[in-house]
Amino acid sequence: MSFFILADNQDLTRFAWENLIRQNEDNEVRRATDKAGLVELLKEHDRAVVVLDYTLFDFVDEEQLLIVSDRFSTAMWILVSNDLTDKFLRRMVYSSHMFSIVFKDEPLKEFRDALRNAAEGKRYVSQRAMELILAQKQEEEPAVLTATEIEIVKAIALGKTTKEIAGERFSSTHTITTHRKNIFRKLGINTAHEAVKYALRAGLIDSSEFYI
């Protein structure tokens, strides 16, 4: 029997993962909705397989994720998302053999292979993720945010939701989501917390306005 922890706060993909996992009747599945709950489950099941959507969970940055993975060094992790940067992927794969990686829009076979490998204590990296990890990235110009993107970073720093930002800017949530993805891509980061820290360091926003 294998014990799985679903740390994915997106209903549809969590439902899909759970159905895949339960195809083996011996498997047990529990859900964690935040980092604190995840840690409590890992205390009880330190050899669990954690299915984690990093971009939708409450890890503030990759350092925090690595600290938790080091603390529970016998757990296996399947990182699943659509918006992980190549820098993040390299950091995870080179830091520990316990991290598997699959993108949410990949074929179902990739998910099954990741689950099977993780349950056997082996890492699985999808072909698409491996191509990103191995790609030699050319030196890039420093990221330049537009005036609109800077304003959205400020709103994110104040804790506003995508819906709230869209309402204030008389835009659709889809437009704000697109801006958010572009900001993360330009800055080479994965979370709102990282975006704010990067913008503060770069002097894009005034640190006196924010309490991070």
mmCIF file of C-alpha atoms in Angstrom, residues 15-121:
data_model
loop_
_atom_site.group_PDB
_atom_site.id
_atom_site.type_symbol
_atom_site.label_atom_id
_atom_site.label_comp_id
_atom_site.label_asym_id
_atom_site.label_seq_id
_atom_site.Cartn_x
_atom_site.Cartn_y
_atom_site.Cartn_z
ATOM 1 C CA PHE A 15 -10.350 14.945 -8.583
ATOM 2 C CA ALA A 16 -8.416 13.483 -11.516
ATOM 3 C CA TRP A 17 -5.374 12.676 -9.364
ATOM 4 C CA GLU A 18 -7.509 10.995 -6.719
ATOM 5 C CA ASN A 19 -9.249 8.813 -9.271
ATOM 6 C CA LEU A 20 -5.918 7.759 -10.768
ATOM 7 C CA ILE A 21 -4.477 6.946 -7.357
ATOM 8 C CA ARG A 22 -7.538 4.963 -6.250
ATOM 9 C CA GLN A 23 -7.336 2.705 -9.293
ATOM 10 C CA ASN A 24 -5.086 0.724 -6.978
ATOM 11 C CA GLU A 25 -7.463 -0.190 -4.164
ATOM 12 C CA ASP A 26 -4.597 -0.575 -1.691
ATOM 13 C CA ASN A 27 -3.623 3.075 -1.985
ATOM 14 C CA GLU A 28 -4.690 5.600 0.648
ATOM 15 C CA VAL A 29 -5.257 9.276 -0.176
ATOM 16 C CA ARG A 30 -5.498 12.322 2.070
ATOM 17 C CA ARG A 31 -5.821 16.003 1.169
ATOM 18 C CA ALA A 32 -3.782 18.961 2.451
ATOM 19 C CA THR A 33 -5.110 22.468 1.769
ATOM 20 C CA ASP A 34 -2.128 24.403 3.115
ATOM 21 C CA LYS A 35 1.505 23.978 4.198
ATOM 22 C CA ALA A 36 0.645 23.501 7.875
ATOM 23 C CA GLY A 37 -1.788 20.687 7.069
ATOM 24 C CA LEU A 38 0.743 19.111 4.729
ATOM 25 C CA VAL A 39 3.413 19.080 7.441
ATOM 26 C CA GLU A 40 1.006 17.462 9.924
ATOM 27 C CA LEU A 41 0.207 14.671 7.465
ATOM 28 C CA LEU A 42 3.900 14.147 6.741
ATOM 29 C CA LYS A 43 4.547 13.781 10.479
ATOM 30 C CA GLU A 44 2.143 10.840 10.451
ATOM 31 C CA HIS A 45 3.258 9.431 7.076
ATOM 32 C CA ASP A 46 6.867 10.386 6.424
ATOM 33 C CA ARG A 47 7.120 8.028 3.433
ATOM 34 C CA ALA A 48 4.122 9.497 1.646
ATOM 35 C CA VAL A 49 3.996 10.570 -1.983
ATOM 36 C CA VAL A 50 3.059 14.256 -2.102
ATOM 37 C CA VAL A 51 1.300 15.496 -5.253
ATOM 38 C CA LEU A 52 1.889 19.249 -5.120
ATOM 39 C CA ASP A 53 0.762 22.127 -7.324
ATOM 40 C CA TYR A 54 3.441 24.549 -6.109
ATOM 41 C CA THR A 55 2.000 27.616 -7.843
ATOM 42 C CA LEU A 56 -1.429 27.235 -6.162
ATOM 43 C CA PHE A 57 -0.182 26.289 -2.690
ATOM 44 C CA ASP A 58 1.014 28.539 0.138
ATOM 45 C CA PHE A 59 4.768 27.972 -0.094
ATOM 46 C CA VAL A 60 6.214 31.483 -0.293
ATOM 47 C CA ASP A 61 9.263 30.410 -2.306
ATOM 48 C CA GLU A 62 11.333 27.414 -3.362
ATOM 49 C CA GLU A 63 13.552 27.675 -0.270
ATOM 50 C CA GLN A 64 10.575 26.923 1.965
ATOM 51 C CA LEU A 65 9.666 23.907 -0.153
ATOM 52 C CA LEU A 66 13.233 22.582 0.051
ATOM 53 C CA ILE A 67 13.261 23.017 3.840
ATOM 54 C CA VAL A 68 10.103 20.908 4.162
ATOM 55 C CA SER A 69 11.438 18.260 1.768
ATOM 56 C CA ASP A 70 14.713 18.087 3.714
ATOM 57 C CA ARG A 71 12.789 17.707 6.979
ATOM 58 C CA PHE A 72 10.822 14.776 5.556
ATOM 59 C CA SER A 73 13.616 13.273 3.507
ATOM 60 C CA THR A 74 11.897 9.917 2.926
ATOM 61 C CA ALA A 75 8.826 11.431 1.248
ATOM 62 C CA MET A 76 8.547 11.519 -2.535
ATOM 63 C CA TRP A 77 7.210 14.615 -4.304
ATOM 64 C CA ILE A 78 5.400 14.988 -7.624
ATOM 65 C CA LEU A 79 5.444 18.649 -8.683
ATOM 66 C CA VAL A 80 2.610 19.345 -11.099
ATOM 67 C CA SER A 81 1.705 22.699 -12.656
ATOM 68 C CA ASN A 82 1.467 24.597 -15.919
ATOM 69 C CA ASP A 83 3.641 27.577 -14.964
ATOM 70 C CA LEU A 84 6.923 26.331 -13.473
ATOM 71 C CA THR A 85 10.009 28.165 -14.724
ATOM 72 C CA ASP A 86 13.044 26.334 -16.080
ATOM 73 C CA LYS A 87 15.127 27.886 -13.279
ATOM 74 C CA PHE A 88 12.787 26.423 -10.661
ATOM 75 C CA LEU A 89 12.766 23.031 -12.371
ATOM 76 C CA ARG A 90 16.569 22.885 -12.417
ATOM 77 C CA ARG A 91 16.765 23.855 -8.747
ATOM 78 C CA MET A 92 14.351 21.118 -7.699
ATOM 79 C CA VAL A 93 15.841 18.352 -9.826
ATOM 80 C CA TYR A 94 19.436 19.173 -8.914
ATOM 81 C CA SER A 95 18.628 19.570 -5.206
ATOM 82 C CA SER A 96 17.055 16.170 -4.585
ATOM 83 C CA HIS A 97 16.220 12.902 -6.337
ATOM 84 C CA MET A 98 12.893 12.890 -4.453
ATOM 85 C CA PHE A 99 11.251 15.402 -6.842
ATOM 86 C CA SER A 100 9.293 14.227 -9.883
ATOM 87 C CA ILE A 101 7.886 16.757 -12.365
ATOM 88 C CA VAL A 102 4.846 16.655 -14.656
ATOM 89 C CA PHE A 103 2.929 19.487 -16.348
ATOM 90 C CA LYS A 104 -0.866 19.527 -16.013
ATOM 91 C CA ASP A 105 -1.513 19.594 -19.749
ATOM 92 C CA GLU A 106 0.579 16.516 -20.560
ATOM 93 C CA PRO A 107 -0.815 13.112 -21.666
ATOM 94 C CA LEU A 108 -2.433 10.902 -19.035
ATOM 95 C CA LYS A 109 0.402 8.366 -19.404
ATOM 96 C CA GLU A 110 2.817 10.887 -17.863
ATOM 97 C CA PHE A 111 0.666 11.109 -14.720
ATOM 98 C CA ARG A 112 0.406 7.331 -14.399
ATOM 99 C CA ASP A 113 4.161 6.912 -14.875
ATOM 100 C CA ALA A 114 4.883 9.618 -12.294
ATOM 101 C CA LEU A 115 2.589 7.965 -9.741
ATOM 102 C CA ARG A 116 4.022 4.508 -10.324
ATOM 103 C CA ASN A 117 7.640 5.684 -10.101
ATOM 104 C CA ALA A 118 7.061 7.783 -6.993
ATOM 105 C CA ALA A 119 5.290 4.892 -5.241
ATOM 106 C CA GLU A 120 8.376 2.779 -5.979
ATOM 107 C CA GLY A 121 10.686 5.466 -4.594
#
